[in-house]
C-alpha positions as semicolon CSV with decimal commas, in nm:
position;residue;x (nm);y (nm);z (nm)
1;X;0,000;0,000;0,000
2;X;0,125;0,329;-0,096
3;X;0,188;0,578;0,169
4;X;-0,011;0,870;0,209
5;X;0,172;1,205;0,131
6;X;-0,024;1,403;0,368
7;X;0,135;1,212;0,684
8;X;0,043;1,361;1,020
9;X;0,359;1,506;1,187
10;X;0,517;1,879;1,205
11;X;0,874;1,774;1,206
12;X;0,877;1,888;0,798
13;X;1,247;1,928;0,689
14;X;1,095;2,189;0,431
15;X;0,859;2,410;0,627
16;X;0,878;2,736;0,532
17;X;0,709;2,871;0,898
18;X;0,480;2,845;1,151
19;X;0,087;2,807;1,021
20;X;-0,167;3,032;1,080
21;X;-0,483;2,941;1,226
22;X;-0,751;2,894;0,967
23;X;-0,504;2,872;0,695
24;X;-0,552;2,688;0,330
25;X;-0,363;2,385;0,333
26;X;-0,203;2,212;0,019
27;X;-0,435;1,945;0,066
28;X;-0,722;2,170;-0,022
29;X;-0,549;2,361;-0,312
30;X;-0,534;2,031;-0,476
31;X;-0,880;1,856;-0,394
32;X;-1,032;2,225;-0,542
33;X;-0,823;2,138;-0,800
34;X;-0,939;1,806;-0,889
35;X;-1,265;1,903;-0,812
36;X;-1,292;2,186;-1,013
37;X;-0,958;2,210;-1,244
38;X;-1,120;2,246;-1,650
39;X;-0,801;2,098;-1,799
40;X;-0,888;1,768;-1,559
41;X;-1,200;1,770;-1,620
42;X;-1,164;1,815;-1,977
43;X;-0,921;1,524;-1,995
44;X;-1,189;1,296;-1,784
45;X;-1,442;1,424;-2,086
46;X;-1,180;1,287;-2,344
47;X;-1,129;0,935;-2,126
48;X;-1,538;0,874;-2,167
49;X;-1,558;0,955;-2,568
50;X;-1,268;0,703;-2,588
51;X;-1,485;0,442;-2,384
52;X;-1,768;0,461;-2,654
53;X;-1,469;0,341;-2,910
54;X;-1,519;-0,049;-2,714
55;X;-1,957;-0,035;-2,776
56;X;-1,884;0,121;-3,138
57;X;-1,633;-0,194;-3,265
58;X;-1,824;-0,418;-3,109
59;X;-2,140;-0,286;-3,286
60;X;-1,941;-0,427;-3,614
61;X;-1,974;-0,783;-3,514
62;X;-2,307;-0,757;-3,409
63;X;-2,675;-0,826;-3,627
64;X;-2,811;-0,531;-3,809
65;X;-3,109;-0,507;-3,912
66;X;-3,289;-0,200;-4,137
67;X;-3,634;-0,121;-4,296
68;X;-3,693;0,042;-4,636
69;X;-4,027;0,239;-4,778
70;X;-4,075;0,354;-5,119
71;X;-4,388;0,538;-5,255
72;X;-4,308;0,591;-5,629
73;X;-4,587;0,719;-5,886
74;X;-4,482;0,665;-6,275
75;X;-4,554;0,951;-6,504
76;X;-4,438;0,766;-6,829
77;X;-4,464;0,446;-6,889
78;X;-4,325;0,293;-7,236
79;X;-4,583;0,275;-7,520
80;X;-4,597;-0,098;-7,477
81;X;-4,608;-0,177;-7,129
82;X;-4,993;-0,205;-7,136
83;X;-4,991;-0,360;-6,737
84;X;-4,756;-0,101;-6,621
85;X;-4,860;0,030;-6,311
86;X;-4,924;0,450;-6,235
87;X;-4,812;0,418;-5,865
88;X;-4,662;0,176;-5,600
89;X;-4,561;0,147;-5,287
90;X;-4,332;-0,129;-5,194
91;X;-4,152;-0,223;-4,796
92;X;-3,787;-0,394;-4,750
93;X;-3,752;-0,543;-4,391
94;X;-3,379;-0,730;-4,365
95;X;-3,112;-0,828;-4,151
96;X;-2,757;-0,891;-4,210
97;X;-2,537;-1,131;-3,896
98;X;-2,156;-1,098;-3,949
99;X;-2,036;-1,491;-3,871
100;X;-1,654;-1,428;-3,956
101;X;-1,484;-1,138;-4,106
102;X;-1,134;-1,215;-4,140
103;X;-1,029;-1,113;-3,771
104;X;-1,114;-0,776;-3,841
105;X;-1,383;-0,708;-3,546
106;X;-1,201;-0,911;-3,337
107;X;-0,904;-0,709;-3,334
108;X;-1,071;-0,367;-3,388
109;X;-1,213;-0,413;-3,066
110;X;-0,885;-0,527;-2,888
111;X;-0,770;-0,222;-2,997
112;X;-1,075;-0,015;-2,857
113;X;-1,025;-0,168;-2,526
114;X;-0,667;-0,138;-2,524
115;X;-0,685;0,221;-2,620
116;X;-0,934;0,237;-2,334
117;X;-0,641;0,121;-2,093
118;X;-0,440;0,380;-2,234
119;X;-0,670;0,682;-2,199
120;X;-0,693;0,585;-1,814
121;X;-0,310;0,577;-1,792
122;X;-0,339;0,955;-1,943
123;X;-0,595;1,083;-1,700
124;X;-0,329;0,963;-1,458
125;X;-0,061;1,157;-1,612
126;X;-0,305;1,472;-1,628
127;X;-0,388;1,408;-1,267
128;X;-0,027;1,459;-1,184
129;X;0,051;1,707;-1,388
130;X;-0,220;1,939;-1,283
131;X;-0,176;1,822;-0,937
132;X;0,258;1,943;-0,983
133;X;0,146;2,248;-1,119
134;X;-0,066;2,307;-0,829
135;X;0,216;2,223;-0,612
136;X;0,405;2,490;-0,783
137;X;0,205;2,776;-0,760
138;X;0,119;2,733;-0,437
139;X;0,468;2,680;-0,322
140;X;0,554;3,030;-0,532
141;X;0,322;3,206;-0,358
142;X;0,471;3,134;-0,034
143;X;0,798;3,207;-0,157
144;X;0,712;3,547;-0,311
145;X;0,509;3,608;-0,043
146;X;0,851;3,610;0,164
147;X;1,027;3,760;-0,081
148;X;0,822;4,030;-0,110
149;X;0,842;4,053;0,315
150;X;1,192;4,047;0,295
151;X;1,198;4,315;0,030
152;X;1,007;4,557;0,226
153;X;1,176;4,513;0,510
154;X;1,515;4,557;0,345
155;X;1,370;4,877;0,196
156;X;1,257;5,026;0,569
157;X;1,592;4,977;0,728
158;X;1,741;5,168;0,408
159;X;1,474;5,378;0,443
160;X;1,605;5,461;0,833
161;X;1,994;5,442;0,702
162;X;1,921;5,727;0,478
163;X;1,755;5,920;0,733
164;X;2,043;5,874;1,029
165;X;2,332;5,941;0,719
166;X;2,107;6,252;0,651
167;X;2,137;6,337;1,015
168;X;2,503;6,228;1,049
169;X;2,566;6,469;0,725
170;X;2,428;6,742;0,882
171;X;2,643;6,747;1,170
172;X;2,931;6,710;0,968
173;X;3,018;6,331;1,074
174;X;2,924;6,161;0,731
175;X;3,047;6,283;0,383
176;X;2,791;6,357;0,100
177;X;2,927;6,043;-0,078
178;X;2,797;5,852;0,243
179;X;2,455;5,990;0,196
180;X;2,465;5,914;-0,195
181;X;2,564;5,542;-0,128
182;X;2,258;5,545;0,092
183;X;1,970;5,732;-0,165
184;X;2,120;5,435;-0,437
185;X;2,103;5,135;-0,183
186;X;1,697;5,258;-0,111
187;X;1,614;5,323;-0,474
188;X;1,774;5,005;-0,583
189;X;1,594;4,851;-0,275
190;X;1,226;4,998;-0,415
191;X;1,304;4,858;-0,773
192;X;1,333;4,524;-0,590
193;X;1,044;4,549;-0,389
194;X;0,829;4,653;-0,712
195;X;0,930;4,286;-0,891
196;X;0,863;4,096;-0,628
197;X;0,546;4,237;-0,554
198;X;0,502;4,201;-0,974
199;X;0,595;3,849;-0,876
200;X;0,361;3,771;-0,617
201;X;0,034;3,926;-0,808
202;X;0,128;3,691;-1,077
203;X;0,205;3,365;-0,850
204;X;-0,171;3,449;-0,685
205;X;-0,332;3,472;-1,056
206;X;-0,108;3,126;-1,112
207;X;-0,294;3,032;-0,863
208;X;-0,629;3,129;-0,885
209;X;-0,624;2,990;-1,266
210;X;-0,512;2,609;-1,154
211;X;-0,668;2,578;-0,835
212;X;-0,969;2,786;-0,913
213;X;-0,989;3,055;-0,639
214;X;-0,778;3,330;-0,470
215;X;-0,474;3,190;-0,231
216;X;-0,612;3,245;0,156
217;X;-0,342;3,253;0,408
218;X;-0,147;2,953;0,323
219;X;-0,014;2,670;0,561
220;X;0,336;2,520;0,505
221;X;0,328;2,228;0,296
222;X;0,354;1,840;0,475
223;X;0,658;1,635;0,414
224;X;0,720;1,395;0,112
225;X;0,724;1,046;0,178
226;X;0,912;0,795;0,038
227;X;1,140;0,967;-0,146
228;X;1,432;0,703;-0,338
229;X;1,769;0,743;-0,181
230;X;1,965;0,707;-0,504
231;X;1,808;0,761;-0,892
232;X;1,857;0,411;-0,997
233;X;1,612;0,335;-0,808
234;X;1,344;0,630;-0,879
235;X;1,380;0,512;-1,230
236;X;1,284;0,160;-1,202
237;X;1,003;0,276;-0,990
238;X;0,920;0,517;-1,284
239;X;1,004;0,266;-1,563
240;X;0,697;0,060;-1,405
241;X;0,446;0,296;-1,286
242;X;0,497;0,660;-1,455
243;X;0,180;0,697;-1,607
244;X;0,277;0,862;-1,974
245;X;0,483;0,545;-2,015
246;X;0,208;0,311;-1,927
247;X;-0,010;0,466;-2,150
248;X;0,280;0,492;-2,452
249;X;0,302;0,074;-2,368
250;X;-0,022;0,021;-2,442
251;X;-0,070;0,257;-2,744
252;X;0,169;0,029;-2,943
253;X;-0,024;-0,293;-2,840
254;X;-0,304;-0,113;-2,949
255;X;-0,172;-0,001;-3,292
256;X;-0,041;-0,408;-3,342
257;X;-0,434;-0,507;-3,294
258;X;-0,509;-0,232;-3,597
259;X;-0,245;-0,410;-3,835
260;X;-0,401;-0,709;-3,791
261;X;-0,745;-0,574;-3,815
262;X;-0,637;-0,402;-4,152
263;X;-0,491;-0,720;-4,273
264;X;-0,844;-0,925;-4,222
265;X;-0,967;-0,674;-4,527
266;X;-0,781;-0,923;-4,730
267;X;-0,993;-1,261;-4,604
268;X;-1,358;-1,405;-4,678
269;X;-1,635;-1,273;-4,504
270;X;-1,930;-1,508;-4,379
271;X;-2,277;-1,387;-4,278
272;X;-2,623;-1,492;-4,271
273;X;-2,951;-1,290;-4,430
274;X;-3,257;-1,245;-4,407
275;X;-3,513;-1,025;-4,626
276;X;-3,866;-0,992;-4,691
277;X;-4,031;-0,756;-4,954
278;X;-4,399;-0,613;-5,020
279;X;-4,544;-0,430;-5,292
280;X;-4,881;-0,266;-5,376
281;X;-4,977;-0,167;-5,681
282;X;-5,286;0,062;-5,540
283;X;-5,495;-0,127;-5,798
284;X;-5,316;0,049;-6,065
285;X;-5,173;-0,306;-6,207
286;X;-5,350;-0,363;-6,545
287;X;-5,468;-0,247;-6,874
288;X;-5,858;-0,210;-7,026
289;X;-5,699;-0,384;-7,315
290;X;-5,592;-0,707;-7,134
291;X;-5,857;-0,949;-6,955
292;X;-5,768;-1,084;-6,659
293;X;-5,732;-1,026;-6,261
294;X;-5,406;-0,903;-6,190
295;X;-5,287;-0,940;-5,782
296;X;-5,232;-0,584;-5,676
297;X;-4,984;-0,676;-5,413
298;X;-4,725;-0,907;-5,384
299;X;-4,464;-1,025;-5,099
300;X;-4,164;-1,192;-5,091
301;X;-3,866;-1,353;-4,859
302;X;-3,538;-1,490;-4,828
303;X;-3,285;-1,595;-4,601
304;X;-2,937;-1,758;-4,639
305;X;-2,572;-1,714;-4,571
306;X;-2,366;-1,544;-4,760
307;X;-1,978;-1,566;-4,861
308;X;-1,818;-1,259;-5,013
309;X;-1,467;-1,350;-5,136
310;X;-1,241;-1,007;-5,220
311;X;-1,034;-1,070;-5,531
312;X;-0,929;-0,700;-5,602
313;X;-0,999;-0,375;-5,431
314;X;-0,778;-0,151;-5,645
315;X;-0,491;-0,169;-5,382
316;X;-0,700;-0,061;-5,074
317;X;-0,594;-0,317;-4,817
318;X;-0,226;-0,348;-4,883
319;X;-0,245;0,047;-4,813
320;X;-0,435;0,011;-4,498
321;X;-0,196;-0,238;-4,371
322;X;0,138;-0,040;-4,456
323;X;-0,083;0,298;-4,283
324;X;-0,124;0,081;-3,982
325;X;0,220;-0,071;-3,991
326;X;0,335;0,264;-4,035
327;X;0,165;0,422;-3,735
328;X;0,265;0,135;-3,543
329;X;0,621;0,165;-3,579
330;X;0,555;0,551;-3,485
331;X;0,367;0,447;-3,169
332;X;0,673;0,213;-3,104
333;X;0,924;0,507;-3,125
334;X;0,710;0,760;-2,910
335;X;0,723;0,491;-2,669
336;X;1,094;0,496;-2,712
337;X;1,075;0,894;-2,695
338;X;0,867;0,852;-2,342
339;X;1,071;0,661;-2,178
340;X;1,373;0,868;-2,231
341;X;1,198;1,184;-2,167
342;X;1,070;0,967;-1,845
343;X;1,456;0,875;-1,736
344;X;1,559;1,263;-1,785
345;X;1,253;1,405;-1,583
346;X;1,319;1,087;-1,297
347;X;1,683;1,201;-1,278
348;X;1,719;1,587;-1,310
349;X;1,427;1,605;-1,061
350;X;1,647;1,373;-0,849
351;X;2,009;1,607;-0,878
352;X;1,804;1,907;-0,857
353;X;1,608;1,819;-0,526
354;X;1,952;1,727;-0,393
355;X;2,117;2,049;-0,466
356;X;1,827;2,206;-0,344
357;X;1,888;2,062;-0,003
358;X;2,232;2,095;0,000
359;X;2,171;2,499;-0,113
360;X;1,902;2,518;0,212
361;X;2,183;2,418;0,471
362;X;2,435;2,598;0,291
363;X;2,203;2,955;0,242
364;X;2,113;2,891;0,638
365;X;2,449;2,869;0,730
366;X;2,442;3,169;0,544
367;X;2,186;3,358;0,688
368;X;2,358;3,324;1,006
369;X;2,637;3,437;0,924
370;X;2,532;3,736;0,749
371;X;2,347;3,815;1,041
372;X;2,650;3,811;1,300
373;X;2,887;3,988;1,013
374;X;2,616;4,289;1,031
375;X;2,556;4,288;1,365
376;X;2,956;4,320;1,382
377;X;2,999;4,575;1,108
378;X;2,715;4,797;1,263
379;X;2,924;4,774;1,606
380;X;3,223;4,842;1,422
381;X;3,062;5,200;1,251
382;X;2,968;5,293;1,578
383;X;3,348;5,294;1,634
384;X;3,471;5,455;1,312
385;X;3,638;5,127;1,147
386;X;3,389;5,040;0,942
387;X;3,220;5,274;0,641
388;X;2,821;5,323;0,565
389;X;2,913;5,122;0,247
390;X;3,031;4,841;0,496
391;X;2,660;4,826;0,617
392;X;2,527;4,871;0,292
393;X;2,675;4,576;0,187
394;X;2,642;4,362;0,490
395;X;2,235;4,412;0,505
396;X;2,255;4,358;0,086
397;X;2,475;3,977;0,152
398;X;2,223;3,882;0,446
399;X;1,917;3,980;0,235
400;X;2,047;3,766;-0,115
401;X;2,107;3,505;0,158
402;X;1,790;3,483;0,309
403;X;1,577;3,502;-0,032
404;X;1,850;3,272;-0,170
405;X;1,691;3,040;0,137
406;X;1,341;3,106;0,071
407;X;1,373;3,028;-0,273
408;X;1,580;2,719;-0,221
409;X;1,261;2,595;0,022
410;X;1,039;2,612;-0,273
411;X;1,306;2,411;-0,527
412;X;1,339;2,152;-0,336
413;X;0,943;2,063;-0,245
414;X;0,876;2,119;-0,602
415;X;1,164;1,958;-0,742
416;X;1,069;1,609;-0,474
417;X;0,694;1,650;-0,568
418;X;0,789;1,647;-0,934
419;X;0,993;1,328;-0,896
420;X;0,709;1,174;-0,713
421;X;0,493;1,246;-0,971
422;X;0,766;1,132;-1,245
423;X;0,771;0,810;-1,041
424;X;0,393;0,747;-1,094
425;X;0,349;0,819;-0,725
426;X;0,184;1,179;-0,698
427;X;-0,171;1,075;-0,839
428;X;-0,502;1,114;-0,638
429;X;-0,480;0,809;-0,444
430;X;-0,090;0,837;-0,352
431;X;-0,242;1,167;-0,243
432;X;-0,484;1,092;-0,009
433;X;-0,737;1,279;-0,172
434;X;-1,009;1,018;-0,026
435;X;-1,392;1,082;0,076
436;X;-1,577;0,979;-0,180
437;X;-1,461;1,263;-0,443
438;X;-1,240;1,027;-0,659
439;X;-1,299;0,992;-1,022
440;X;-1,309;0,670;-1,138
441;X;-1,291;0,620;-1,553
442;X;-1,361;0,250;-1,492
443;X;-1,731;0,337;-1,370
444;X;-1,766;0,479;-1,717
445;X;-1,617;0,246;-1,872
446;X;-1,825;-0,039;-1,746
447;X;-2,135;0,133;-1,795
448;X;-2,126;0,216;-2,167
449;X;-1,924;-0,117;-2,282
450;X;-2,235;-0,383;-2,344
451;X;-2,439;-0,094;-2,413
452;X;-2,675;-0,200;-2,741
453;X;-2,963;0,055;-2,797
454;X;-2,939;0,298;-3,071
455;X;-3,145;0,537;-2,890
456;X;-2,937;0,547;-2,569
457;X;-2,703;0,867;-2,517
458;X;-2,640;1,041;-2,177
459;X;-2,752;1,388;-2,097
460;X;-2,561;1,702;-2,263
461;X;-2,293;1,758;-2,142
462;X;-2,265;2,055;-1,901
463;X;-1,965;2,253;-1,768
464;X;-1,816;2,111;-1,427
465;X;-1,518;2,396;-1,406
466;X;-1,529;2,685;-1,192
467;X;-1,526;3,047;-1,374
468;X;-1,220;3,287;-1,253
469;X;-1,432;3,597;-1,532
470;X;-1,552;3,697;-1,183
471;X;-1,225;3,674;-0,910
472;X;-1,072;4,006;-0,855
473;X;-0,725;4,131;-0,948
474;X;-0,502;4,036;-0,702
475;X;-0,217;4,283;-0,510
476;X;0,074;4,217;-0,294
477;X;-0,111;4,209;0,033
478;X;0,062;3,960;0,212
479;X;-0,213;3,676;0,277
480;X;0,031;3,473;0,544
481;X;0,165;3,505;0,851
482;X;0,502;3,767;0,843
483;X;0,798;3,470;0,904
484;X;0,673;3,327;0,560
């Protein structure tokens, strides 16, 4: 059994800080998402028109069965046809059962069903990819939404450096230069502030266009589980359960059932018949010049089997088998094209949550240290050793140092969710998005499979997406708590 990403516990290697009460967790950015997300839904849409492909190729090897009327009147009859009738109307009730027809059904509709396999594999895929892109955006907003605290903080103690080299200035202990350094550190400080609030505004609409609605004050994310200790072994876990390759697998089994199919084009075809006629004259049968009672109706019927032996088709089949062939040996090198893309994703995922780790201990260490080398350089000023470009640059190292942190945080729980999801293991049930919400393409798929009537369809279709038309713009309010 898989474990659960959203294990209870606090001790998260990657929390970004301490959650506020009432706060949005990840767990319900992504089960709005799933719930609501059009590009999932869209792709669930696309998973039930594929089901109808196993009902519609099995409708090929089943009886058929059709009625004809014809009302005809006859305006000109030849001069000689003295018994030719002015009108008719005449009635064609037959059936046709396909007994054998070269393999062609058979296969068509191992192909259906195998295609039916591989549209479930891709509504896994989709699941995971919405669900990393969810991840994403949700784990930007946090980070920009530190950024951006960082930034403004950064720009009030420039903003109180200026003032006290102002005052310094006046009194003659500070240079104009000093004061100049200062009025460029702030301005510089305020262009920074501006992109990252730019930054957050367009994380939040990120947001609000995967997940569906505006980012509330947002909790720090739980830990991943089960994470591989070396990428050898993420990509054998991939290699048998990443999702795009699954359904790449079976697309080439599928296209193999369609060769065959197109090569039962070439073979007999058996069936039985049946067929009855009727025909009324409307007493019109008959001539003044000819005695006699002539029947004004007449009925026939038939039934038999029937052998239909192709001898030449003007080249047809051999081109539907080299078409199939063709796309078969394409389906066989996407496959090819998957899995490599598959072994790239598994491993650069891998390296860069590693080096994301490795930059979080190395930024904190950091962090710290920037923060003693300012606190010493500020002592220093006091003393006359050290400039106000000294300070200046010790507050610019420990603020690069902390968003270097912050945005570190982010790489590496995106960078570990996107291996998880590369490794076929970041789905809705590896999720624990349980509760009765799942989506289940089997259900479909069993419903509509034996289904027979012509008449039967399903409701139209209506939208299940949320609209954003009506969400506001967002700002750079800061929606979580200030250590974010």
């Amino acid at each position: 059994m898989k474990t659960s990403l959203w294990m209870a516990g606090c001790g998260a290697a990657l929390v970004l800080g301490s959650a506020p009460l009432h706060a949005e967790t990840l767990r319900d950015a992504l089960i709005a998402a799933y719930q609501t997300n059009p590009t999932l839904n869209a792709a669930r849409a696309q998973q039930r028109a594929t089901d109808e492909g196993v009902p519609i190729a099995l409708a090929d090897g089943r009886p058929s069965s059709q009625v004809q009327a014809q009302y005809s009147e006859n305006f000109l009859n030849p001069a000689n046809a003295f018994t030719a009738p002015s009108r008719s109307v005449a009635g064609t009730i037959s059936m046709d059962v396909p007994i054998y027809s070269g393999g062609s059904v058979r296969n068509a509709i191992k192909a259906s069903k195998t295609r039916v396999e591989a549209g479930q594999a891709d509504l896994r895929g989709t699941e995971a990819s919405v669900f990393s892109n969810v991840v994403a955006a949700y784990m930007d907003v946090i980070r920009d939404e530190a950024i951006v605290g960082l930034q403004r903080q950064n720009v009030e103690v420039l903003d109180i450096n200026l003032q006290a080299s102002s005052d310094r200035f006046e009194i003659g202990d500070l240079t104009r230069t000093d004061v100049a350094q200062s009025e460029a550190r702030l301005a510089i400080a305020r262009s920074d502030l501006q992109t990252a609030e730019a930054n957050l505004i367009r994380s939040k609409e990120t947001y609000i266009q995967l997940v569906g609605r505006a980012p509330e004050a947002l909790e720090p994310p739980p830990p991943l589980p089960n994470l591989p200790d070396a990428p050898d072994a993420a990509v054998a876990t991939a290699l048998d359960s990443n999702p795009d390759l699954e359904a790449a697998r079976e697309r080439v089994k599928a296209a193999e059932f369609d060769v065959k199919s197109a090569r039962g084009a070439r073979l007999p075809r058996v069936g039985l018949f049946s067929q009855g006629n009727y025909q009324n004259f409307l007493g019109t049968l008959g001539s003044t010049l000819i005695q006699g009672n002539f029947v004004q109706q007449q009925s026939s019927a038939s039934a038999g089997v029937q052998l239909t032996v192709p001898v030449y088709q003007g080249g047809r089949p051999g081109a539907q088998i080299r078409r199939a062939q063709a796309v078969s040996g394409q389906a066989m090198e996407q496959e090819i094209a998957v899995e490599r893309g598959v072994i790239a994703q598994v491993r650069a995922a891998y390296a860069s949550f590693n080096a994301s780790l490795q930059v979080i201990e190395s930024s904190q260490r950091a962090v710290e240290a920037n923060t003693l080398a300012l606190e010493g350089v500020r002592a220093e000023n006091s003393v006359g050793n050290r400039t106000i470009l000294d300070i200046l640059d010790a507050e610019r190292e420990l603020l690069n140092a902390q968003v270097q942190l912050v945005t570190a945080r982010r790489n590496a729980y995106v960078a570990g969710f996107t291996l998880l999801a590369a490794m076929g293991r970041a789905e809705a049930r590896d999720l624990g998005l349980d509760g009765g919400l799942l989506y289940d393409p089997e259900i479909n798929y069993e419903r509509v499979r034996d289904k027979i009537m012509d008449f039967d369809s399903d409701k139209d279709p209506v939208a299940q997406s949320t609209r954003t038309v009506d969400s506001p713009a967002q700002n750079a309010a800061l929606i979580g708590p200030p250590n974010q």
